[in-house]
Amino acid sequence: MHASALFISDLHLTPSMPRTAERFFEFLEKEARTHEALFILGDLFEFWVGDDAKARSPFHLEVAQKIKALKQQGTKVYFMHGNRDFLLGDAYAQKADMEVLRDPQVVTIAEQTWLLTHGDALCTADKSYQRFRSVVRSAFVQKLFLMLPTSLRVNIASSLRSNSTANYHRAQRFTPDVIQVKGDVTITATASLVAMTNCQRVIHGHTHRPGYHEESLGGQSWQRWVLSDWDFDHPETVLPKGNALSITSDGVKVLDLVRS
């Protein structure tokens, strides 16, 4: 499909994190323009409660304009839904001039096939999250949610985010071993996806645990690249972080966007 591509995920863009947004804009103008394609593998935004709720937001319009400018410069942009922005619809995607991909998706980059997924569907040890995911991804539930007043949708999303953050920190404090298992992808789920797609190179985000893994199960082997989340706004509590995965005919390279 493309001779070269960049992959990013989990930027969690929001007006309250301006430094992260500025680094993203710089990334679009600098690193992204050197590749034929950019793949955003979910959670571009901190939350999304419908295109209508963001249609007149200056911040979200600026993000769309910056992405569209990259496309106009010759780099094609693809977007895959994450667990925070799965309600992002065609109206906003068209405004940003980016193509929406299904999850999972197999693509060809530099004459090799790559399996792309956001990653949350692979965290099968977290049974409560998977039940929640199956409900909120229902077309019927989404239709009902989008019928609610915008203010109510925002309140619901904010409450869910707060509860999720509180539960995470509580569990991390008392049972870090459980967090490591429940919050990460499982090898059985990954093996099933590899077998289903017949693709042995996996790229995903979601877990906020960047790295490279060589794994095997049941007679099959695969490689797995995990993308970093981005945060350039909280140096007092979190070291700046953010990366991109570059694939060209020369191979695979992780770009450290903090040091570049």
Coordinates of C-alpha atoms in Angstrom, one line a residue:
M1 CA 0.0 0.0 0.0
H2 CA 2.7 2.5 1.0
A3 CA 6.5 2.5 0.8
S4 CA 6.8 4.2 4.2
A5 CA 4.6 5.0 7.1
L6 CA 4.5 6.4 10.7
F7 CA 2.3 5.0 13.5
I8 CA 1.2 6.8 16.7
S9 CA -1.5 6.3 19.3
D10 CA -2.8 7.5 22.7
L11 CA -2.2 11.3 22.3
H12 CA -5.3 12.0 24.4
L13 CA -5.5 15.5 22.9
T14 CA -7.5 18.0 25.0
P15 CA -7.4 21.8 25.4
S16 CA -6.1 21.4 28.9
M17 CA -2.9 19.8 27.5
P18 CA -1.6 22.5 25.1
R19 CA 2.1 21.3 25.1
T20 CA 1.0 17.8 23.9
A21 CA -1.1 19.4 21.2
E22 CA 1.8 21.7 20.1
R23 CA 4.1 18.7 19.9
F24 CA 1.6 16.9 17.7
F25 CA 1.3 19.9 15.4
E26 CA 5.1 20.0 15.2
F27 CA 5.2 16.3 14.5
L28 CA 2.7 16.8 11.6
E29 CA 4.9 19.5 10.1
K30 CA 8.2 17.8 10.7
E31 CA 8.4 14.0 11.1
A32 CA 5.1 13.0 9.4
R33 CA 5.8 14.8 6.1
T34 CA 8.8 12.5 5.4
H35 CA 6.5 9.5 5.1
E36 CA 3.9 8.5 2.7
A37 CA 1.3 7.7 5.3
L38 CA 0.4 8.4 9.0
F39 CA -1.6 5.9 11.0
I40 CA -3.3 7.1 14.2
L41 CA -4.2 3.9 16.1
G42 CA -6.8 5.3 18.5
D43 CA -7.2 7.7 21.4
L44 CA -6.2 10.8 19.4
F45 CA -8.5 12.6 21.7
E46 CA -9.0 12.4 25.5
F47 CA -12.7 11.8 24.9
W48 CA -15.3 12.2 22.2
V49 CA -19.0 12.4 22.8
G50 CA -20.1 13.0 19.2
D51 CA -19.1 15.0 16.2
D52 CA -21.9 17.5 16.9
A53 CA -20.5 18.3 20.3
K54 CA -17.1 19.2 18.8
A55 CA -18.2 20.8 15.5
R56 CA -17.7 24.4 16.7
S57 CA -14.8 23.8 19.1
P58 CA -11.8 25.9 18.1
F59 CA -9.4 23.4 19.5
H60 CA -10.8 20.4 17.6
L61 CA -11.2 22.4 14.4
E62 CA -7.5 23.4 14.6
V63 CA -6.5 19.7 15.0
A64 CA -8.6 18.8 12.0
Q65 CA -7.1 21.6 10.0
K66 CA -3.5 20.6 10.9
I67 CA -4.2 17.0 9.9
K68 CA -5.8 18.1 6.6
A69 CA -2.8 20.2 5.8
L70 CA -0.6 17.1 6.2
K71 CA -2.8 15.3 3.7
Q72 CA -2.6 18.2 1.3
Q73 CA 1.2 18.0 1.5
G74 CA 1.0 14.5 0.2
T75 CA 1.0 12.3 3.4
K76 CA -2.2 10.2 3.6
V77 CA -3.7 10.0 7.1
Y78 CA -5.6 7.0 8.5
F79 CA -7.5 6.8 11.8
M80 CA -8.5 3.9 13.9
H81 CA -11.0 4.3 16.8
G82 CA -9.7 3.9 20.4
N83 CA -11.5 3.3 23.7
R84 CA -11.7 7.1 24.3
D85 CA -12.8 8.3 20.8
F86 CA -14.8 5.5 19.3
L87 CA -17.7 7.9 18.7
L88 CA -15.6 10.0 16.3
G89 CA -17.7 9.9 13.1
D90 CA -17.5 10.5 9.4
A91 CA -18.3 14.2 9.7
Y92 CA -15.1 15.0 11.7
A93 CA -13.0 12.4 9.7
Q94 CA -14.0 14.2 6.5
K95 CA -13.2 17.6 8.1
A96 CA -9.7 16.3 8.9
D97 CA -9.5 14.5 5.5
M98 CA -8.5 11.2 7.2
E99 CA -9.6 7.7 6.3
V100 CA -11.2 5.6 9.1
L101 CA -10.0 2.0 9.4
R102 CA -11.7 -0.9 11.0
D103 CA -10.1 -2.6 14.0
P104 CA -8.2 -4.9 13.4
Q105 CA -6.8 -4.0 10.0
V106 CA -4.0 -5.6 7.9
V107 CA -2.0 -3.2 5.7
T108 CA 1.0 -3.5 3.5
I109 CA 4.0 -1.2 4.2
A110 CA 7.4 -1.5 2.6
E111 CA 6.2 -4.7 0.9
Q112 CA 5.4 -6.4 4.3
T113 CA 2.1 -7.0 5.9
W114 CA 1.3 -5.5 9.3
L115 CA -1.6 -6.1 11.7
L116 CA -2.9 -2.9 13.3
T117 CA -5.2 -2.7 16.3
H118 CA -5.9 -0.2 19.0
G119 CA -5.2 -2.9 21.6
D120 CA -8.0 -2.7 24.1
A121 CA -9.8 -5.7 22.6
L122 CA -6.7 -7.8 23.4
C123 CA -6.9 -7.0 27.1
T124 CA -9.1 -10.0 27.8
A125 CA -7.9 -10.6 31.4
D126 CA -9.9 -7.5 32.3
K127 CA -13.4 -9.1 32.2
S128 CA -15.3 -6.0 33.5
Y129 CA -13.8 -3.8 30.8
Q130 CA -14.6 -6.2 28.1
R131 CA -18.2 -6.4 29.2
F132 CA -18.3 -2.6 29.3
R133 CA -16.7 -2.4 25.9
S134 CA -19.3 -4.8 24.3
V135 CA -22.1 -2.6 25.6
V136 CA -20.8 0.9 24.6
R137 CA -19.7 -0.4 21.2
S138 CA -23.2 -1.5 20.5
A139 CA -24.8 0.5 17.6
F140 CA -28.1 0.7 19.5
V141 CA -26.4 2.1 22.7
Q142 CA -24.4 4.6 20.7
K143 CA -27.5 5.8 18.9
L144 CA -29.3 6.4 22.2
F145 CA -26.3 8.1 23.8
L146 CA -26.0 10.5 20.8
M147 CA -29.6 11.5 21.3
L148 CA -28.8 12.9 24.7
P149 CA -28.1 16.6 25.3
T150 CA -24.5 17.5 24.7
S151 CA -24.0 18.7 28.3
L152 CA -25.3 15.4 29.7
R153 CA -23.0 13.4 27.3
V154 CA -20.0 15.4 28.5
N155 CA -20.9 14.8 32.2
I156 CA -21.3 11.1 31.6
A157 CA -18.0 10.9 29.8
S158 CA -16.2 12.9 32.5
S159 CA -17.7 10.7 35.2
L160 CA -16.5 7.5 33.5
R161 CA -13.0 9.0 33.0
S162 CA -12.8 10.0 36.7
N163 CA -14.0 6.5 37.9
S164 CA -11.5 4.8 35.5
T165 CA -8.6 6.9 36.8
A166 CA -9.5 6.4 40.4
N167 CA -9.9 2.7 40.0
Y168 CA -6.6 2.5 38.2
H169 CA -4.6 4.4 40.9
R170 CA -6.3 2.5 43.7
A171 CA -5.4 -0.9 42.1
Q172 CA -1.9 0.2 41.2
R173 CA -1.2 1.2 44.8
F174 CA -2.4 -2.0 46.4
T175 CA -2.1 -4.7 43.7
P176 CA 0.4 -3.7 41.0
D177 CA 0.7 -7.3 39.9
V178 CA -3.0 -7.4 39.1
I179 CA -2.7 -4.1 37.1
Q180 CA 0.1 -5.6 35.1
V181 CA -2.0 -8.6 34.1
K182 CA -5.4 -6.9 33.7
G183 CA -4.2 -3.8 32.0
D184 CA -2.1 -5.5 29.3
V185 CA -2.9 -7.6 26.3
T186 CA -3.0 -11.4 26.8
I187 CA -0.9 -13.7 24.7
T188 CA -3.9 -15.9 24.0
A189 CA -5.9 -13.0 22.5
T190 CA -3.0 -11.9 20.5
A191 CA -2.4 -15.4 19.2
S192 CA -6.0 -15.7 18.1
L193 CA -5.8 -12.5 16.2
V194 CA -2.6 -13.5 14.5
A195 CA -4.1 -16.8 13.5
M196 CA -7.3 -15.1 12.2
T197 CA -5.4 -12.6 10.1
N198 CA -2.4 -14.8 9.2
C199 CA -0.2 -11.8 9.9
Q200 CA 2.8 -12.1 12.2
R201 CA 3.7 -8.4 12.7
V202 CA 1.4 -6.6 15.2
I203 CA 1.3 -2.9 16.1
H204 CA -0.9 -1.5 18.8
G205 CA -1.2 1.1 21.5
H206 CA -3.7 1.4 24.4
T207 CA -1.6 -0.2 27.2
H208 CA 0.8 2.8 27.6
R209 CA 3.6 0.2 27.9
P210 CA 5.8 0.9 24.8
G211 CA 8.2 -1.8 23.7
Y212 CA 9.0 -4.6 21.3
H213 CA 8.1 -8.3 22.0
E214 CA 8.8 -11.6 20.2
E215 CA 6.1 -14.1 21.3
S216 CA 4.9 -17.5 20.4
L217 CA 2.0 -19.8 21.4
G218 CA 0.6 -23.0 20.0
G219 CA 3.2 -23.4 17.2
Q220 CA 2.9 -19.9 15.9
S221 CA 5.2 -16.9 16.4
W222 CA 4.9 -13.2 15.9
Q223 CA 6.5 -9.8 16.6
R224 CA 4.6 -7.1 18.6
W225 CA 5.4 -3.4 18.7
V226 CA 3.6 -1.3 21.4
L227 CA 3.3 2.4 20.9
S228 CA 3.7 5.0 23.7
D229 CA 1.1 7.4 25.0
W230 CA 1.9 11.1 24.8
D231 CA 2.3 13.6 27.6
F232 CA 4.3 16.8 27.4
D233 CA 2.2 18.7 29.9
H234 CA 2.9 17.3 33.3
P235 CA 6.7 17.4 33.9
E236 CA 6.2 17.7 37.6
T237 CA 4.7 14.3 37.9
V238 CA 5.3 12.5 34.6
L239 CA 8.4 12.7 32.4
P240 CA 7.6 14.0 28.9
K241 CA 6.8 11.0 26.7
G242 CA 5.7 10.2 23.2
N243 CA 7.0 8.1 20.3
A244 CA 6.2 7.1 16.8
L245 CA 7.0 3.9 14.9
S246 CA 8.6 4.4 11.5
I247 CA 8.5 1.7 8.8
T248 CA 10.5 2.2 5.6
S249 CA 12.4 -0.1 3.1
D250 CA 15.3 0.4 5.5
G251 CA 13.4 -1.3 8.3
V252 CA 11.6 -0.5 11.6
K253 CA 12.7 2.4 13.8
V254 CA 11.2 3.9 17.0
L255 CA 11.3 7.7 17.0
D256 CA 11.7 9.3 20.4
L257 CA 9.6 12.5 20.0
V258 CA 10.9 13.9 23.3
R259 CA 14.5 14.0 22.3
S260 CA 14.0 14.8 18.6

